[in-house]
PDB file of C-alpha atoms in Angstrom:
ATOM      1  CA  MET A   1     214.446  -4.648 113.629  1.00  0.00           C
ATOM      2  CA  LEU A   2     214.261  -7.888 111.652  1.00  0.00           C
ATOM      3  CA  ARG A   3     212.667  -9.740 114.496  1.00  0.00           C
ATOM      4  CA  ALA A   4     209.988  -7.017 114.833  1.00  0.00           C
ATOM      5  CA  HIS A   5     209.021  -7.369 111.103  1.00  0.00           C
ATOM      6  CA  ILE A   6     208.917 -11.169 111.386  1.00  0.00           C
ATOM      7  CA  ASP A   7     206.785 -11.059 114.308  1.00  0.00           C
ATOM      8  CA  ALA A   8     204.393  -8.585 112.794  1.00  0.00           C
ATOM      9  CA  ALA A   9     204.095 -10.702 109.658  1.00  0.00           C
ATOM     10  CA  LYS A  10     203.325 -13.829 111.831  1.00  0.00           C
ATOM     11  CA  ALA A  11     200.587 -11.794 113.644  1.00  0.00           C
ATOM     12  CA  LEU A  12     198.963 -10.550 110.390  1.00  0.00           C
ATOM     13  CA  ALA A  13     198.906 -13.978 108.914  1.00  0.00           C
ATOM     14  CA  ALA A  14     197.457 -15.475 112.199  1.00  0.00           C
ATOM     15  CA  GLY A  15     194.442 -13.115 111.836  1.00  0.00           C
ATOM     16  CA  HIS A  16     192.912 -15.373 109.206  1.00  0.00           C
ATOM     17  CA  GLU A  17     190.695 -18.312 110.313  1.00  0.00           C
ATOM     18  CA  TYR A  18     192.420 -20.827 108.122  1.00  0.00           C
ATOM     19  CA  ILE A  19     195.947 -20.094 109.299  1.00  0.00           C
ATOM     20  CA  ASP A  20     197.068 -21.727 112.571  1.00  0.00           C
ATOM     21  CA  PRO A  21     199.861 -20.038 114.323  1.00  0.00           C
ATOM     22  CA  GLY A  22     201.315 -23.349 115.350  1.00  0.00           C
ATOM     23  CA  ASP A  23     201.848 -24.193 111.585  1.00  0.00           C
ATOM     24  CA  VAL A  24     204.003 -21.122 110.947  1.00  0.00           C
ATOM     25  CA  TYR A  25     207.818 -21.867 110.870  1.00  0.00           C
ATOM     26  CA  GLU A  26     210.884 -19.940 110.135  1.00  0.00           C
ATOM     27  CA  VAL A  27     212.711 -23.073 108.990  1.00  0.00           C
ATOM     28  CA  PHE A  28     211.694 -25.962 106.616  1.00  0.00           C
ATOM     29  CA  ARG A  29     210.015 -28.782 108.630  1.00  0.00           C
ATOM     30  CA  ASP A  30     211.407 -32.268 108.403  1.00  0.00           C
ATOM     31  CA  SER A  31     211.445 -35.400 110.653  1.00  0.00           C
ATOM     32  CA  GLY A  32     214.766 -36.804 109.813  1.00  0.00           C
ATOM     33  CA  ALA A  33     214.948 -38.159 106.293  1.00  0.00           C
ATOM     34  CA  THR A  34     211.169 -37.877 105.480  1.00  0.00           C
ATOM     35  CA  ALA A  35     209.134 -34.854 104.696  1.00  0.00           C
ATOM     36  CA  VAL A  36     206.468 -33.785 107.290  1.00  0.00           C
ATOM     37  CA  ALA A  37     203.118 -34.772 105.714  1.00  0.00           C
ATOM     38  CA  GLY A  38     200.829 -32.010 106.783  1.00  0.00           C
ATOM     39  CA  ASN A  39     200.029 -28.373 105.882  1.00  0.00           C
ATOM     40  CA  TYR A  40     202.375 -25.691 107.145  1.00  0.00           C
ATOM     41  CA  LEU A  41     203.808 -22.351 106.217  1.00  0.00           C
ATOM     42  CA  VAL A  42     207.458 -21.378 106.053  1.00  0.00           C
ATOM     43  CA  LEU A  43     208.080 -17.648 106.718  1.00  0.00           C
ATOM     44  CA  THR A  44     211.423 -15.695 105.492  1.00  0.00           C
ATOM     45  CA  VAL A  45     211.738 -11.995 105.784  1.00  0.00           C
ATOM     46  CA  THR A  46     214.556 -10.189 104.206  1.00  0.00           C
ATOM     47  CA  ILE A  47     215.266  -6.510 104.594  1.00  0.00           C
ATOM     48  CA  ARG A  48     217.283  -4.618 102.297  1.00  0.00           C
ATOM     49  CA  GLY A  49     218.546  -1.035 102.059  1.00  0.00           C
ATOM     50  CA  TYR A  50     216.218   1.131 100.026  1.00  0.00           C
ATOM     51  CA  ALA A  51     216.829   1.284  96.259  1.00  0.00           C
ATOM     52  CA  GLY A  52     219.806   3.635  95.534  1.00  0.00           C
ATOM     53  CA  GLU A  53     221.537   3.042  98.509  1.00  0.00           C
ATOM     54  CA  ARG A  54     224.967   1.496  98.596  1.00  0.00           C
ATOM     55  CA  ASN A  55     225.241  -1.952  99.997  1.00  0.00           C
ATOM     56  CA  THR A  56     228.547  -0.847 101.629  1.00  0.00           C
ATOM     57  CA  ALA A  57     226.998   2.177 103.448  1.00  0.00           C
ATOM     58  CA  PRO A  58     226.550   1.740 107.374  1.00  0.00           C
ATOM     59  CA  GLU A  59     223.313   0.533 108.311  1.00  0.00           C
ATOM     60  CA  ASP A  60     220.876   3.271 109.444  1.00  0.00           C
ATOM     61  CA  VAL A  61     218.119   1.847 111.557  1.00  0.00           C
ATOM     62  CA  ALA A  62     216.142   5.112 111.122  1.00  0.00           C
ATOM     63  CA  GLY A  63     216.338   4.739 107.186  1.00  0.00           C
ATOM     64  CA  ASP A  64     214.004   3.373 104.696  1.00  0.00           C
ATOM     65  CA  TYR A  65     214.168  -0.212 103.948  1.00  0.00           C
ATOM     66  CA  SER A  66     212.507  -2.609 101.393  1.00  0.00           C
ATOM     67  CA  VAL A  67     211.000  -5.764 103.169  1.00  0.00           C
ATOM     68  CA  GLU A  68     210.278  -8.844 101.459  1.00  0.00           C
ATOM     69  CA  VAL A  69     207.977 -11.199 103.220  1.00  0.00           C
ATOM     70  CA  LYS A  70     208.259 -14.684 101.619  1.00  0.00           C
ATOM     71  CA  TRP A  71     205.841 -17.628 102.457  1.00  0.00           C
ATOM     72  CA  ARG A  72     206.267 -21.014 101.134  1.00  0.00           C
ATOM     73  CA  VAL A  73     202.933 -22.676 101.550  1.00  0.00           C
ATOM     74  CA  VAL A  74     203.048 -26.507 101.891  1.00  0.00           C
ATOM     75  CA  THR A  75     200.020 -28.817 101.811  1.00  0.00           C
ATOM     76  CA  VAL A  76     198.993 -32.371 101.343  1.00  0.00           C
ATOM     77  CA  ASP A  77     196.431 -31.653  98.692  1.00  0.00           C
ATOM     78  CA  ALA A  78     195.982 -29.089  96.064  1.00  0.00           C
ATOM     79  CA  GLY A  79     192.636 -27.677  97.570  1.00  0.00           C
ATOM     80  CA  GLY A  80     194.534 -26.878 100.753  1.00  0.00           C
ATOM     81  CA  LEU A  81     197.029 -25.050  98.794  1.00  0.00           C
ATOM     82  CA  VAL A  82     194.579 -22.989  97.165  1.00  0.00           C
ATOM     83  CA  ASP A  83     192.948 -22.263 100.362  1.00  0.00           C
ATOM     84  CA  LEU A  84     196.073 -21.344 102.292  1.00  0.00           C
ATOM     85  CA  VAL A  85     197.462 -19.152  99.469  1.00  0.00           C
ATOM     86  CA  ASP A  86     194.078 -17.142  99.202  1.00  0.00           C
ATOM     87  CA  ALA A  87     194.199 -16.764 102.943  1.00  0.00           C
ATOM     88  CA  LEU A  88     197.687 -15.187 102.945  1.00  0.00           C
ATOM     89  CA  ARG A  89     196.681 -12.819 100.015  1.00  0.00           C
ATOM     90  CA  THR A  90     193.638 -11.872 101.809  1.00  0.00           C
ATOM     91  CA  GLN A  91     195.713 -10.933 104.845  1.00  0.00           C
ATOM     92  CA  PHE A  92     198.610  -9.147 103.045  1.00  0.00           C
ATOM     93  CA  VAL A  93     197.718  -7.541  99.797  1.00  0.00           C
ATOM     94  CA  GLY A  94     196.993  -3.886 100.487  1.00  0.00           C
ATOM     95  CA  GLN A  95     197.646  -4.300 104.111  1.00  0.00           C
ATOM     96  CA  ARG A  96     200.372  -2.867 106.197  1.00  0.00           C
ATOM     97  CA  LEU A  97     202.685  -4.462 108.959  1.00  0.00           C
ATOM     98  CA  GLU A  98     202.475  -2.788 112.320  1.00  0.00           C
ATOM     99  CA  VAL A  99     205.996  -2.349 113.579  1.00  0.00           C
ATOM    100  CA  ALA A 100     206.604  -0.010 116.558  1.00  0.00           C
ATOM    101  CA  GLY A 101     208.523   3.061 115.552  1.00  0.00           C
ATOM    102  CA  ARG A 102     208.106   2.082 111.890  1.00  0.00           C
ATOM    103  CA  ALA A 103     205.526   2.971 109.055  1.00  0.00           C
ATOM    104  CA  CYS A 104     205.168   0.353 106.361  1.00  0.00           C
ATOM    105  CA  SER A 105     203.584   0.828 102.951  1.00  0.00           C
ATOM    106  CA  PRO A 106     200.812  -1.273 101.862  1.00  0.00           C
ATOM    107  CA  PHE A 107     201.842  -4.747 100.676  1.00  0.00           C
ATOM    108  CA  THR A 108     202.179  -5.532  96.845  1.00  0.00           C
ATOM    109  CA  SER A 109     202.619  -9.367  95.907  1.00  0.00           C
ATOM    110  CA  ASP A 110     203.822 -11.822  93.383  1.00  0.00           C
ATOM    111  CA  MET A 111     203.834 -15.647  93.359  1.00  0.00           C
ATOM    112  CA  ASP A 112     205.502 -18.454  91.848  1.00  0.00           C
ATOM    113  CA  GLU A 113     203.619 -21.313  90.203  1.00  0.00           C
ATOM    114  CA  ALA A 114     202.205 -24.179  92.295  1.00  0.00           C
ATOM    115  CA  ARG A 115     204.115 -27.304  92.523  1.00  0.00           C
ATOM    116  CA  HIS A 116     203.836 -30.843  93.369  1.00  0.00           C
ATOM    117  CA  ASP A 117     206.665 -32.852  94.904  1.00  0.00           C
ATOM    118  CA  SER A 118     205.928 -36.372  93.819  1.00  0.00           C
ATOM    119  CA  ASN A 119     208.573 -37.915  96.067  1.00  0.00           C
ATOM    120  CA  ALA A 120     207.359 -36.087  99.280  1.00  0.00           C
ATOM    121  CA  ARG A 121     203.639 -36.125  97.918  1.00  0.00           C
ATOM    122  CA  LEU A 122     203.191 -32.557  98.889  1.00  0.00           C
ATOM    123  CA  PHE A 123     202.011 -29.437  97.073  1.00  0.00           C
ATOM    124  CA  TYR A 124     203.892 -26.048  97.491  1.00  0.00           C
ATOM    125  CA  GLN A 125     203.904 -22.673  96.222  1.00  0.00           C
ATOM    126  CA  ASP A 126     206.030 -19.449  97.199  1.00  0.00           C
ATOM    127  CA  ILE A 127     204.197 -16.163  97.713  1.00  0.00           C
ATOM    128  CA  TYR A 128     206.182 -12.666  98.090  1.00  0.00           C
ATOM    129  CA  PHE A 129     204.908  -9.672  99.579  1.00  0.00           C
ATOM    130  CA  GLU A 130     206.875  -6.360  99.355  1.00  0.00           C
ATOM    131  CA  THR A 131     206.660  -3.160 101.520  1.00  0.00           C
ATOM    132  CA  VAL A 132     208.723  -0.301 102.337  1.00  0.00           C
ATOM    133  CA  SER A 133     209.476   0.247 105.979  1.00  0.00           C
ATOM    134  CA  SER A 134     210.181   3.717 107.200  1.00  0.00           C
ATOM    135  CA  ARG A 135     210.841   5.485 110.396  1.00  0.00           C
ATOM    136  CA  SER A 136     207.761   6.826 111.932  1.00  0.00           C
ATOM    137  CA  ALA A 137     207.465  10.622 112.269  1.00  0.00           C
TER     138      ALA A 137
END
């Protein structure tokens, strides 16, 4: 179920002209001891039992789940950061993931402040999108 949500998030992001599917990763990029100097996105999807469920309860794949789609946007300049953050917000806010056998609520979002890593000379910002994934009727 997690893989289906990851693939749906990648597909939704790739629908924007500014987002190159080849620049979307599920792990942070590095080239040994140096940071990769380029624009890219790191995707992390977390699925949690719906609010009120006990963490120790057996997993029910037919149940409702809270899904967090976190994007870390990494760019070489501040303008590129603004463009990619805006592109992700355009693609996700108010939209729904399309996952076979699931019905997802429209996304809401939150984000951290933009930051600059002076050692790597890269800009980055984390954006969080939340949805509830339920079994389709």
